[in-house]
Coordinates of C-alpha atoms and ligand atoms in Angstrom, one line a residue:
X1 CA 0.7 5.6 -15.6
X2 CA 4.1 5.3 -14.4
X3 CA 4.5 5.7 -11.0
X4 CA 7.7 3.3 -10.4
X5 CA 9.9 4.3 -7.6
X6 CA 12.2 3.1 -9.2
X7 CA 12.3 5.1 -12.6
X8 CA 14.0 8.3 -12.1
X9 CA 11.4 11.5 -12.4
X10 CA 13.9 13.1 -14.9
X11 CA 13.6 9.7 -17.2
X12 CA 9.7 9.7 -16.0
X13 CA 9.4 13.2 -17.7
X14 CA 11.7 12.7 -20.4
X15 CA 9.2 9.4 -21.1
X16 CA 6.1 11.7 -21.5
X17 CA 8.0 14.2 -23.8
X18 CA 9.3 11.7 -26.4
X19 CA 6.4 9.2 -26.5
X20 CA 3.7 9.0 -29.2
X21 CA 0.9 9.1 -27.2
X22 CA -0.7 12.8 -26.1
X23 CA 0.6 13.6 -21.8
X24 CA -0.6 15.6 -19.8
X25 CA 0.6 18.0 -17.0
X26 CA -1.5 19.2 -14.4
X27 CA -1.0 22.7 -12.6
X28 CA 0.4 22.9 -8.8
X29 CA 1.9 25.2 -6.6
X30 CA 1.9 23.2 -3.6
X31 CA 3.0 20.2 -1.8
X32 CA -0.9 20.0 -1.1
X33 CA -1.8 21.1 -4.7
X34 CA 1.0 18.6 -6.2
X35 CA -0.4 15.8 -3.8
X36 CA -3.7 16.4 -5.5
X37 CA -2.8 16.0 -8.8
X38 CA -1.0 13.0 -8.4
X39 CA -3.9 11.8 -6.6
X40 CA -5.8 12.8 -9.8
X41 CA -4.0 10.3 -11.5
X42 CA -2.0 12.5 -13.6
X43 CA 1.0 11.8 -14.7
X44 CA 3.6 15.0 -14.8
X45 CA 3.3 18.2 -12.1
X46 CA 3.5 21.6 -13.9
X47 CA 5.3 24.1 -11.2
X48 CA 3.0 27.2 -12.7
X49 CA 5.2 30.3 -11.8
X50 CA 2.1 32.4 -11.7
X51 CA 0.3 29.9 -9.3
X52 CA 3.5 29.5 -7.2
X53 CA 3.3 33.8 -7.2
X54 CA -0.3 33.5 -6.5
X55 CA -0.3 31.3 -3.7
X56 CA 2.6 32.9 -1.8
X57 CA 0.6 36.4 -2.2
X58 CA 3.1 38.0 -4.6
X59 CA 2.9 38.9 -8.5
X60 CA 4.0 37.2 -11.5
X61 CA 6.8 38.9 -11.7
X62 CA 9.8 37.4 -10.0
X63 CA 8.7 39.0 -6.8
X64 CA 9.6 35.9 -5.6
X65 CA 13.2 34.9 -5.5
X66 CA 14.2 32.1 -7.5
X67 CA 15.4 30.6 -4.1
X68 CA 11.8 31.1 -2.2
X69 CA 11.0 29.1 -5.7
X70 CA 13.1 26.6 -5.0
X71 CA 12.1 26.0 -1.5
X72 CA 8.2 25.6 -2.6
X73 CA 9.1 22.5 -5.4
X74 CA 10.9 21.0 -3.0
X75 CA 8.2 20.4 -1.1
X76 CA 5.9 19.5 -3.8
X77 CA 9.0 17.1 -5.3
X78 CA 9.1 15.5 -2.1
X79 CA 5.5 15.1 -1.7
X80 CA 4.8 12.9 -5.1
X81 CA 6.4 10.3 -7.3
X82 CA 5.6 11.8 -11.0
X83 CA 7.9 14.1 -12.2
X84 CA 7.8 18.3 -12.2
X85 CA 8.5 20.4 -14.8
X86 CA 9.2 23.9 -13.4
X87 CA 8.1 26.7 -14.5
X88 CA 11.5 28.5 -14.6
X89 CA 10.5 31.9 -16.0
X90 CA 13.4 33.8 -17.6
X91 CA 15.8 31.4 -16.2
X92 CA 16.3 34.4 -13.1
X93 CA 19.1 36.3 -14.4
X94 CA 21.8 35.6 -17.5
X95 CA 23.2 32.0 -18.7
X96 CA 25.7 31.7 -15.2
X97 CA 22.1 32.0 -13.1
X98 CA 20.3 29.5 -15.1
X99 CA 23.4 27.5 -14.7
X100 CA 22.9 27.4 -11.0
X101 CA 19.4 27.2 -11.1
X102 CA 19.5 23.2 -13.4
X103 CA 22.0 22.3 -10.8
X104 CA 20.3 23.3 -7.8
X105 CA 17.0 21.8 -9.5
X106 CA 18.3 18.7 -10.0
X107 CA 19.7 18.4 -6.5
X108 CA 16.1 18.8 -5.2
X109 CA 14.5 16.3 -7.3
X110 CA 12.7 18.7 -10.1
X111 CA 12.5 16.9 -13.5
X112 CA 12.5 19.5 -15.9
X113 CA 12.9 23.4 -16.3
X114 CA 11.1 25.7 -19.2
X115 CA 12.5 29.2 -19.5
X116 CA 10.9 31.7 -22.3
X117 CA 12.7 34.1 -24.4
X118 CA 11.6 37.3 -22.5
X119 CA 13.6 39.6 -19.9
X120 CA 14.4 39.3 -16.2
X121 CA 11.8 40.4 -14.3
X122 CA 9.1 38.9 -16.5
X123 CA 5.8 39.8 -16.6
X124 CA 2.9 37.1 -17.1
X125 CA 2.3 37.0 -20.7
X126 CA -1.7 37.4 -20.5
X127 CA -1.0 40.9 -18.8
X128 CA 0.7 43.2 -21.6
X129 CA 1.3 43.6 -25.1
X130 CA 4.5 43.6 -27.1
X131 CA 6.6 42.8 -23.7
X132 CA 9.9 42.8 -24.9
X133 CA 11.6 39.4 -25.7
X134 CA 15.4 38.1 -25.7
X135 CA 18.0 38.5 -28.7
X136 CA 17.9 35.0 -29.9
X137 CA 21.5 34.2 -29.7
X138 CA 21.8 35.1 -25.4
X139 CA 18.8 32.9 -25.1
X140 CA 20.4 30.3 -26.8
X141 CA 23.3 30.8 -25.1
X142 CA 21.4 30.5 -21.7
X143 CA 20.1 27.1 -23.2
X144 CA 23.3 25.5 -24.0
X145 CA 24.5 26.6 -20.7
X146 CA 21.8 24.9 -19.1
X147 CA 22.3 21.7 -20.8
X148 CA 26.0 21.9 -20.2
X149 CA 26.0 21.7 -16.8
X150 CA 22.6 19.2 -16.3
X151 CA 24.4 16.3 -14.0
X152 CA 21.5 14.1 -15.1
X153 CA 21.5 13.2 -18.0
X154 CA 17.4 12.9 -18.6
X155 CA 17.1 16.2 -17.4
X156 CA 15.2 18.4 -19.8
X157 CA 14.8 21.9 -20.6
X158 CA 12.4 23.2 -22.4
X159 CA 12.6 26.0 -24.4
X160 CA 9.5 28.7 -24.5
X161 CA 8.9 31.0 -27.6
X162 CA 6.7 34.1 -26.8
X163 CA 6.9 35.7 -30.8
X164 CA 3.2 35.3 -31.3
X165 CA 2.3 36.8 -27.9
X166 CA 4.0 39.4 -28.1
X167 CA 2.9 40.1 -31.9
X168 CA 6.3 38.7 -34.0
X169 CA 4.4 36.7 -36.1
X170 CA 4.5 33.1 -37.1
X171 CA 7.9 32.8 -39.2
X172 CA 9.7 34.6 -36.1
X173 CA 8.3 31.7 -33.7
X174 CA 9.6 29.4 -36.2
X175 CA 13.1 30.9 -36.8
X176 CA 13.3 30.9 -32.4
X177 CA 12.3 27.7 -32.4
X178 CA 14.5 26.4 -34.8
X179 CA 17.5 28.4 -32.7
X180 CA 16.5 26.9 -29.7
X181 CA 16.5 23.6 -30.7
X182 CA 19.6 23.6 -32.2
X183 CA 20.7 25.2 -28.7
X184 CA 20.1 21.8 -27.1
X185 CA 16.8 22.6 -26.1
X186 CA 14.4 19.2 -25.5
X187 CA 11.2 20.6 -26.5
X188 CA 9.6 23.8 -27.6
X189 CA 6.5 25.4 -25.8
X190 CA 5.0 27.3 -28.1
X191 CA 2.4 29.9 -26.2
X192 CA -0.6 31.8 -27.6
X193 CA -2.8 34.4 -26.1
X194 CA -5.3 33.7 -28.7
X195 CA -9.1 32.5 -28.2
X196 CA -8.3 29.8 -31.0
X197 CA -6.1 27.7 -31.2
X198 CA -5.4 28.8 -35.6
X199 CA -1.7 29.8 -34.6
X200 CA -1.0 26.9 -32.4
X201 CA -1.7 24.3 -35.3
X202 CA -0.3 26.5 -37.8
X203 CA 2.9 26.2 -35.9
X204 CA 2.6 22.9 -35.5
X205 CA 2.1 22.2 -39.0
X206 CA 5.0 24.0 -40.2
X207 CA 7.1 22.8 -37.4
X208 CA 6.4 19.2 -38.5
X209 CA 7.9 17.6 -35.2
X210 CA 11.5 18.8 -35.1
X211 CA 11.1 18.3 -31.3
X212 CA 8.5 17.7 -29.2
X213 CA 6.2 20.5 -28.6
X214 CA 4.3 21.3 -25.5
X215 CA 1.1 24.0 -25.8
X216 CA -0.6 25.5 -22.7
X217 CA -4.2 25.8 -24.1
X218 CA -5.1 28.3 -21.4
X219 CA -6.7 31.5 -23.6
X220 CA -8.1 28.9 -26.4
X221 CA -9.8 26.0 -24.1
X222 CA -12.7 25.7 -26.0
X223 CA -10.6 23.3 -28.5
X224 CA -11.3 20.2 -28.4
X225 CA -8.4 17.8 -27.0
X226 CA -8.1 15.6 -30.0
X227 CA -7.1 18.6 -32.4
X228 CA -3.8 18.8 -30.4
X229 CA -3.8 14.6 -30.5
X230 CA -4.4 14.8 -34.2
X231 CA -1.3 17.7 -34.8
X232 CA 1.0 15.9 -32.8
X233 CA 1.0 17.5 -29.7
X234 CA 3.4 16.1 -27.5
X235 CA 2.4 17.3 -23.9
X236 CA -0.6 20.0 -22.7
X237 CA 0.2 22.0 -19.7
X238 CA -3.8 22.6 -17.9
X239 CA -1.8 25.7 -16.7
X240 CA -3.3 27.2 -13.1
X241 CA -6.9 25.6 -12.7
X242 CA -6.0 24.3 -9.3
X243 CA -4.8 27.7 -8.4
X244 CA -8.3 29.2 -9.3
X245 CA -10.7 26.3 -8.2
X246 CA -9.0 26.7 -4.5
X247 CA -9.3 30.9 -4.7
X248 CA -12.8 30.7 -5.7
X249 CA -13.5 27.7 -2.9
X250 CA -11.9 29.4 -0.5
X251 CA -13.6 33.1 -1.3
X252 CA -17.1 30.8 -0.7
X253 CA -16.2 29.4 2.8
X254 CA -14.7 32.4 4.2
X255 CA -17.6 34.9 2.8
X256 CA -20.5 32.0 4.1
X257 CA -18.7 32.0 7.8
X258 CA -18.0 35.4 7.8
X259 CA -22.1 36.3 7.2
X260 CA -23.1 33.6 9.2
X261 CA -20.6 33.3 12.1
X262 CA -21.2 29.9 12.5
X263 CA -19.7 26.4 10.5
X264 CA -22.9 24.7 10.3
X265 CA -23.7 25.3 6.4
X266 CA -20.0 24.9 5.8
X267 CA -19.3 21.9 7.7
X268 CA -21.1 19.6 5.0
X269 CA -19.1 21.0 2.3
X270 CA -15.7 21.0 3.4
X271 CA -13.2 18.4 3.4
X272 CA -13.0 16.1 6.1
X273 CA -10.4 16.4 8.8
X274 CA -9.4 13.0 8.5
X275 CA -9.3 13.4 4.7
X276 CA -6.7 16.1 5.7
X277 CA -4.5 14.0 7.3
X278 CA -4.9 11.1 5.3
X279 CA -3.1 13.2 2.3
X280 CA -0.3 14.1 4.1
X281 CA -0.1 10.0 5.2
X282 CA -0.6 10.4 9.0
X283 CA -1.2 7.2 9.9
X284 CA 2.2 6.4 8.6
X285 CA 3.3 8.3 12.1
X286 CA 1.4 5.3 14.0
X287 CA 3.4 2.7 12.0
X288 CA 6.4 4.6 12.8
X289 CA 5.9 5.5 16.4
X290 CA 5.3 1.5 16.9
X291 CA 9.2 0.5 15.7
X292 CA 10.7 3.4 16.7
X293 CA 8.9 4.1 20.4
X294 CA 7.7 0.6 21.9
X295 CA 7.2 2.1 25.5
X296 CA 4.3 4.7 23.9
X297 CA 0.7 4.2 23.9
X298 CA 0.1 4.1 20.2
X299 CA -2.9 6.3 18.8
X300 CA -5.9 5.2 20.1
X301 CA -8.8 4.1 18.1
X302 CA -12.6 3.7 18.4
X303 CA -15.4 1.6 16.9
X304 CA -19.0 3.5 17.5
X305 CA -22.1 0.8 17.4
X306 CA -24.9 3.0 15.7
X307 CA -26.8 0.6 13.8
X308 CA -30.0 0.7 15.8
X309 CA -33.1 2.7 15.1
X310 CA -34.0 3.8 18.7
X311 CA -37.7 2.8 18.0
X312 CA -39.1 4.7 21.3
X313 CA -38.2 7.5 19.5
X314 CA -40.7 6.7 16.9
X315 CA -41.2 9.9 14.6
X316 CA -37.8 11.4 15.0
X317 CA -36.2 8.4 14.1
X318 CA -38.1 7.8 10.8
X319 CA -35.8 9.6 8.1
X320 CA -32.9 8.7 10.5
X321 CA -30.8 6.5 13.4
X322 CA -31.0 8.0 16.8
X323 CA -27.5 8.6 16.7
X324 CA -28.1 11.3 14.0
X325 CA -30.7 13.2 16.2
X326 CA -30.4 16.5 16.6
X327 CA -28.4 17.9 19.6
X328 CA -28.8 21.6 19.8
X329 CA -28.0 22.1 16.4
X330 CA -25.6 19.0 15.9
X331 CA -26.0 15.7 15.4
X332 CA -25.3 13.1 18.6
X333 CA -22.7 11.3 16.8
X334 CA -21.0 14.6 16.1
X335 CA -20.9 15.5 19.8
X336 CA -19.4 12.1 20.7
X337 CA -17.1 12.4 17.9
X338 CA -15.8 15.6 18.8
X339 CA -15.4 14.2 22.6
X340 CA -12.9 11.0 21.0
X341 CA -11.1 13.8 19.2
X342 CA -10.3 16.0 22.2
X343 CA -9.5 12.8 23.8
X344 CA -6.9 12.4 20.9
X345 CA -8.9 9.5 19.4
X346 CA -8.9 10.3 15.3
X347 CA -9.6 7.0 14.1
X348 CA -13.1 6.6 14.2
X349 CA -15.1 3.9 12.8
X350 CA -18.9 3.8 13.0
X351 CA -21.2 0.9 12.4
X352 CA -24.2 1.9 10.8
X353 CA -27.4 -0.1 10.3
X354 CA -30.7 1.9 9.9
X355 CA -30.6 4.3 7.7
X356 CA -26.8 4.2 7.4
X357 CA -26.4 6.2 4.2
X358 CA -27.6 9.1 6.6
X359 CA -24.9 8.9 8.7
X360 CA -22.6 11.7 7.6
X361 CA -20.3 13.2 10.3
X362 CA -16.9 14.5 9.0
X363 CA -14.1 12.2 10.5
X364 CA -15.0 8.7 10.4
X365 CA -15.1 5.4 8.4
X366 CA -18.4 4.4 7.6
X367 CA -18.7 0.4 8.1
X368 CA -22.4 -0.9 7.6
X369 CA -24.1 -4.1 9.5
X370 CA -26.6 -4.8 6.8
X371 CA -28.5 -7.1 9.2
X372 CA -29.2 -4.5 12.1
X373 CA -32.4 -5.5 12.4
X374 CA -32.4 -9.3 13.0
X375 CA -28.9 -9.2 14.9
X376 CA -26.9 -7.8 18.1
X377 CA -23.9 -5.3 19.1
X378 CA -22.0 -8.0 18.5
X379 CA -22.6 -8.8 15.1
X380 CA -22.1 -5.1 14.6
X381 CA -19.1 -5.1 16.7
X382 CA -17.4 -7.7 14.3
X383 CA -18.3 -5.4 11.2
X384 CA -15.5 -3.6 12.2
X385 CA -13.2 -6.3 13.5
X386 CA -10.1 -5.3 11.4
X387 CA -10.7 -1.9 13.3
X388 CA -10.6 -4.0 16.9
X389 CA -6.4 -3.4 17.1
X390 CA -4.2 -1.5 19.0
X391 CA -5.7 0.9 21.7
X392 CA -9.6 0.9 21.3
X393 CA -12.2 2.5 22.5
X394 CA -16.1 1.0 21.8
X395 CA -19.3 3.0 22.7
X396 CA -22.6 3.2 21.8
X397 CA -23.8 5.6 19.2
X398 CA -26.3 7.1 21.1
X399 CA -24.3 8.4 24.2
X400 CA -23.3 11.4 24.8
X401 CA -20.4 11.6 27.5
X402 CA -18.1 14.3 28.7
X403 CA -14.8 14.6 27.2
X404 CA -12.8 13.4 30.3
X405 CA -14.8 10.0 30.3
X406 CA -13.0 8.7 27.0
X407 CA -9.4 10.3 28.3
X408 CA -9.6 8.4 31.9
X409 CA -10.6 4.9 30.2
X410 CA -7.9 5.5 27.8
X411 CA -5.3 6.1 30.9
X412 CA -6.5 2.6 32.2
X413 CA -4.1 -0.2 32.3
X414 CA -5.8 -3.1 32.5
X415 CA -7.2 -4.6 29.6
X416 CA -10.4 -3.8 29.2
X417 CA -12.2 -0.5 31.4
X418 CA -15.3 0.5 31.8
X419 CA -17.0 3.6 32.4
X420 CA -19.5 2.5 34.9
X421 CA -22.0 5.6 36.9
X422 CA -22.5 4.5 40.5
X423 CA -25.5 7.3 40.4
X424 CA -28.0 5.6 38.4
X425 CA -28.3 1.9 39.0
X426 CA -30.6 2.6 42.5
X427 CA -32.6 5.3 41.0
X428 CA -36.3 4.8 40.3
X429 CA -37.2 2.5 37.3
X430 CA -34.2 3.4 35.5
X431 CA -32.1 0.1 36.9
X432 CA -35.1 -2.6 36.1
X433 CA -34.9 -1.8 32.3
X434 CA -30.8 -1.5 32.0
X435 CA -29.3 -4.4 30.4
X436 CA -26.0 -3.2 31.4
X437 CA -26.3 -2.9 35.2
X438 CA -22.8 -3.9 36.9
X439 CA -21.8 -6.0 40.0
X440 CA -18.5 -5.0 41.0
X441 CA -16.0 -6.1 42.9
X442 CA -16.0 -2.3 45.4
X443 CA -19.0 -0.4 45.8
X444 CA -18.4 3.5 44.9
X445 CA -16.2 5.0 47.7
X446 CA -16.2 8.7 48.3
X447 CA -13.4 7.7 50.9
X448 CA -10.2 8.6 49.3
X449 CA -8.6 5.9 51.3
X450 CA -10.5 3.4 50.2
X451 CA -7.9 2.3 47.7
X452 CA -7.4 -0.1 45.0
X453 CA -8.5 -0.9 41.6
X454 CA -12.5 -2.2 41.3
X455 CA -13.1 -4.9 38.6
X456 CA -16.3 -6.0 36.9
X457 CA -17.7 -9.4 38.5
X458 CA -20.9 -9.5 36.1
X459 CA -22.5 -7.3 33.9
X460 CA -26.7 -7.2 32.6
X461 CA -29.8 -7.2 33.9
X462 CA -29.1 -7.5 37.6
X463 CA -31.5 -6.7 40.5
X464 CA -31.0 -3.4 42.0
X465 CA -29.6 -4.2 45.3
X466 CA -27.1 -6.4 43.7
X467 CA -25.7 -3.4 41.2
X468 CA -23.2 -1.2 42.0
X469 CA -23.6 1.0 38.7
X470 CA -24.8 1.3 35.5
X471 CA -22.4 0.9 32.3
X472 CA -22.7 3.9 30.4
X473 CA -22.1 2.3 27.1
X474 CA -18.1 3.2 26.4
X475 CA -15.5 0.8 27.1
X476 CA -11.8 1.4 26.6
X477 CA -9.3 -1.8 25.2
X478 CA -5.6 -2.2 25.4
X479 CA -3.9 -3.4 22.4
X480 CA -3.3 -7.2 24.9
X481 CA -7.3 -6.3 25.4
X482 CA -8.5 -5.6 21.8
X483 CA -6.8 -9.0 21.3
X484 CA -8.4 -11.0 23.8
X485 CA -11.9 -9.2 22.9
X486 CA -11.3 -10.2 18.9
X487 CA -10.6 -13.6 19.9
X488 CA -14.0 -13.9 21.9
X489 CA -16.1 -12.5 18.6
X490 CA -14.2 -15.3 17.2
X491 CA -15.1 -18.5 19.7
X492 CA -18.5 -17.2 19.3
X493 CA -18.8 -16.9 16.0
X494 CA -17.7 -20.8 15.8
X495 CA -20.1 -21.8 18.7
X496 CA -22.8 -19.1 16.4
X497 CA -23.6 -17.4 19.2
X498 CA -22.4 -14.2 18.3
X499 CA -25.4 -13.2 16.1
X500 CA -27.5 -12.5 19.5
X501 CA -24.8 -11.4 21.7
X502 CA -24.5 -7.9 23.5
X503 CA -21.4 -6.3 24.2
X504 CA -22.2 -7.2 28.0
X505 CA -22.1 -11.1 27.0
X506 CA -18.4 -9.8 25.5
X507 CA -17.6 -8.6 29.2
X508 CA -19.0 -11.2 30.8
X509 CA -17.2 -13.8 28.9
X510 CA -14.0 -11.8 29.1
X511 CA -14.2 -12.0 32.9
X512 CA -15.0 -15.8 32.7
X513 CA -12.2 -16.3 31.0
X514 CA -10.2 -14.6 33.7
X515 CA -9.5 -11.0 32.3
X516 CA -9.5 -8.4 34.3
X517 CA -12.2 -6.1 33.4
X518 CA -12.0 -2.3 35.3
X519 CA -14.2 -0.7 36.3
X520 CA -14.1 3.6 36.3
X521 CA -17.0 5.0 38.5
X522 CA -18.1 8.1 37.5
X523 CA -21.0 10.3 38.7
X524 CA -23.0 11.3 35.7
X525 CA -21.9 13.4 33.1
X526 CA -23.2 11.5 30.7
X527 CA -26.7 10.4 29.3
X528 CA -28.0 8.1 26.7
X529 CA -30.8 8.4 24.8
X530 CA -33.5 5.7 24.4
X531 CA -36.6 8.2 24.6
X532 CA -38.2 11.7 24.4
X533 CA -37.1 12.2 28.3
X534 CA -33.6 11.7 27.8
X535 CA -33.5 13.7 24.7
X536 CA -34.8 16.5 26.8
X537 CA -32.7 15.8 29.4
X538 CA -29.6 15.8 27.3
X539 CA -30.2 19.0 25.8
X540 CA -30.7 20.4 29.2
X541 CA -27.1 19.1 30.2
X542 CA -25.2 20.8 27.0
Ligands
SPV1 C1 2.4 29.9 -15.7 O1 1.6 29.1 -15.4 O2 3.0 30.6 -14.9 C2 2.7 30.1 -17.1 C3 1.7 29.8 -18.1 O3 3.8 30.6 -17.4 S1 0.9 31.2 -18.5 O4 0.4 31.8 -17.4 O5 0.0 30.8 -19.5 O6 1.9 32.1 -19.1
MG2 MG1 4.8 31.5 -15.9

């Protein structure tokens, strides 16, 4: 595969056509479609004028100006790094539009052009029979003219003969072939209609390699590959099977929502968001925004610790973790998921443990803690140190919280925030089994003079009359923050005490060692889950 920078696309393509070895070029009509195929690992785009027609609603049939043409490869040029060969119908017009039409394709970064021998507007050649085809010597004309004006020199242009398709016969494909090549053309395409591929070796045979030869095996699939390898096939064009694989998706998806109004049998099959903006190379924005704007508050990330079971759950936790319970038709992680998202949080990572290959929720990066069972949050915690960077956020995977929670830890200075509930810690029995009951350095105030920022003093399992809250199990870092908390997993990893360790032995420490840990009160408006109760509960609250 050659996907040097550094090689031009026209010498890239001009490589595939002359080589020995069999190339390939894949059909796109997109800068999503052409993304793909690169992707695929192929190694040449084929700019399919019919898919291009398709996809922008219109028919084969130079509805579309050559212009509106134009303006699509572009995009799909400057969306890969292997080269295009355009689908350049008649050429749009005589030998003075072709002219313009190499030019302007070389300006935008287009590789290659192939222009067949019919008349402007052309019709796709699987629609009628006997369309009429161009007098040999304008055609050739048009070719020479092409090549004369190519301002790259690898440029190619490839010369399409429609005899058999339109019923000439085999010794008029040869004797346009021959007057094409002799033209200046690079290569012949030489298209059938037919469910075999008989004419297509006959040609080949006869041809015997004057110039390369590219087929487009469209009407005759059913032949195997290695009968083209074996006739010396230079290039096949897999003409518009992205085209038809995205109608016939998209016909599915629209007809399932449409009957069902509702995304939940659709949601599963669909391609992730953050798939969606991985193509496109989003997170090259972050990279960006941090040389180009240093005052902004780079996008935010968030590590999710879901590797427990939630054993009080008992039967409902048996095929899966509590995080994946059922909320009202969605799963729990979903919910907090789609609260990070509307807090603009898209990089998600979540630490699975039990049951982790169960963990699908569109959106996030799957990191496992093998040893769930024998270690702490911590341990999980470091799974997905790398992720520990920039502007974090860290919850637990069985909260559910209301979407301004994540949003006002986020707008936190200090270096590490909490989300701490000053309603729960006094109420009955709930404080004497929290682990994460906080001491602070303000109660709760309702008194909107009563001003200042509050800071954790300690964090676990206090008495209740020492507690000013309960920690609901989401903190937010700065990037100075996500630092200082990565370093800690560190020192306690060296002292091997981080196997244990809870993310309130993260806070404590943190405070120990003299950072300023804030704490947000809130007043519910959220609720964890740890048993049959507050799984009731929560679905009462959505
Ligand atoms: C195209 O893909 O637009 C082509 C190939 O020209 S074919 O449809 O086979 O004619
Ligand atoms: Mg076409």
């Amino acid at each position: 595969m050659n996907h040097n920078p550094s090689v031009s696309k026209t010498r890239k393509f001009r490589d595939l056509l002359l080589r020995k070895e069999l190339a390939f070029l894949m059909e796109a009509h997109d800068g999503l479609s052409a993304r793909i195929v690169e992707k695929a690992g192929f190694e040449g785009i084929w700019g399919s004028g019919l898919s291009i027609s398709t996809a922008l609603g219109v028919r084969d049939r130079n509805e579309a100006s050559w212009t509106q043409v134009l303006e699509v490869v572009e995009f799909m040029a400057e969306s890969t790094s292997i080269p295009i060969l355009l689908d350049g119908d008649t050429g749009y017009g005589d030998f003075n539009n072709f002219r313009r039409l190499v030019t302007k394709l070389i300006q935008r970064g287009i590789a290659a052009v192939c222009i067949e021998d019919k008349v402007f507007p052309k019709t796709n050649s699987f629609i009628e029979n006997k369309q009429p085809l161009a007098e040999i010597a304008e055609f050739a004309g048009k070719i020479k003219a092409g090549k004369d004006s190519q301002t790259d020199a690898d440029f190619c242009i490839i010369a399409r003969v429609e005899a058999l398709i339109a019923g000439h016969g085999m010794a008029e494909a040869l004797k346009r072939a021959e007057a094409y090549r002799q033209a200046g053309a690079d290569g012949i395409l030489i298209h059938s209609k037919k469910s075999s591929a008989d004419e297509i070796l006959t040609f080949a045979k006869e041809w015997a390699n004057r110039a390369p030869l590219v087929i487009v095996p469209t009407k005759y699939y059913a032949t195997p590959t290695e009968h083209f390898r074996q006739a010396g096939i230079s290039t096949i064009i897999w003409a518009n099977h992205n085209l038809r694989s995205a109608m016939q998706a998209m016909r599915e998806t629209s007809r399932r929502i449409f009957e069902e109004q509702s995304l939940i049998n659709v949601e599963g099959n669909v391609t992730p968001l953050n798939d969606v903006f991985e193509i496109t190379g989003d997170h090259e924005i972050a990279e960006a925004e941090k040389r180009y704007l240093p005052g902004k508050r780079h996008d935010a990330g968030a590590i999710v610790l879901a590797a427990s079971r939630g054993k009080s759950l008992e039967e409902l936790t048996r095929e899966k973790p509590k995080c994946m319970l059922d909320i009202r038709g969605r799963p729990l992680l979903d919910r907090q998921v789609a609260a990070l998202n509307n807090a603009g949080i898209s990089r998600i990572a979540v630490v699975g443990g039990y049951k982790a290959e169960t963990i699908k929720v569109s959106g996030i990066k799957l990191v496992t803690n093998p040893a769930w069972d024998s270690t702490g949050e911590l341990a999980s915690l470091a799974k997905a140190a790398d992720l520990l960077e920039g502007t974090c956020l860290v919850s637990y995977g069985d909260v559910y919280f209301r979407d301004f929670v994540a949003q006002i830890l986020l707008d936190t200075e200090a270096e590490v925030a909490l989300a701490v509930d000053w309603t729960l810690a006094r109420g009955p029995g709930r404080a004497a089994n929290s682990r994460d009951l906080c001491r602070c350095t303000k109660p709760y105030s309702t008194d909107p003079f009563h001003e200042g920022a509050t800071a954790l003093a300690a964090i676990g399992t206090l008495a209740p009359d020492q507690a000013h809250g309960e920690w609901i199990g989401v903190a937010a870092f700065t990037p100075k923050g996500s630092e200082k908390a990565k370093a800690e997993l560190q020192r306690m990893r060296a002292e091997g005490t981080l196997d244990q360790a809870s993310m309130p032995d993260l806070f404590n420490r943190l405070v120990a060692g003299g950072t300023e840990v804030r704490v947000k009160y809130i007043g519910g408006n959220w609720c964890n889950v740890n048993d049959a109760f507050d799984l009731a509960n929560l679905r009462n609250m959505l």
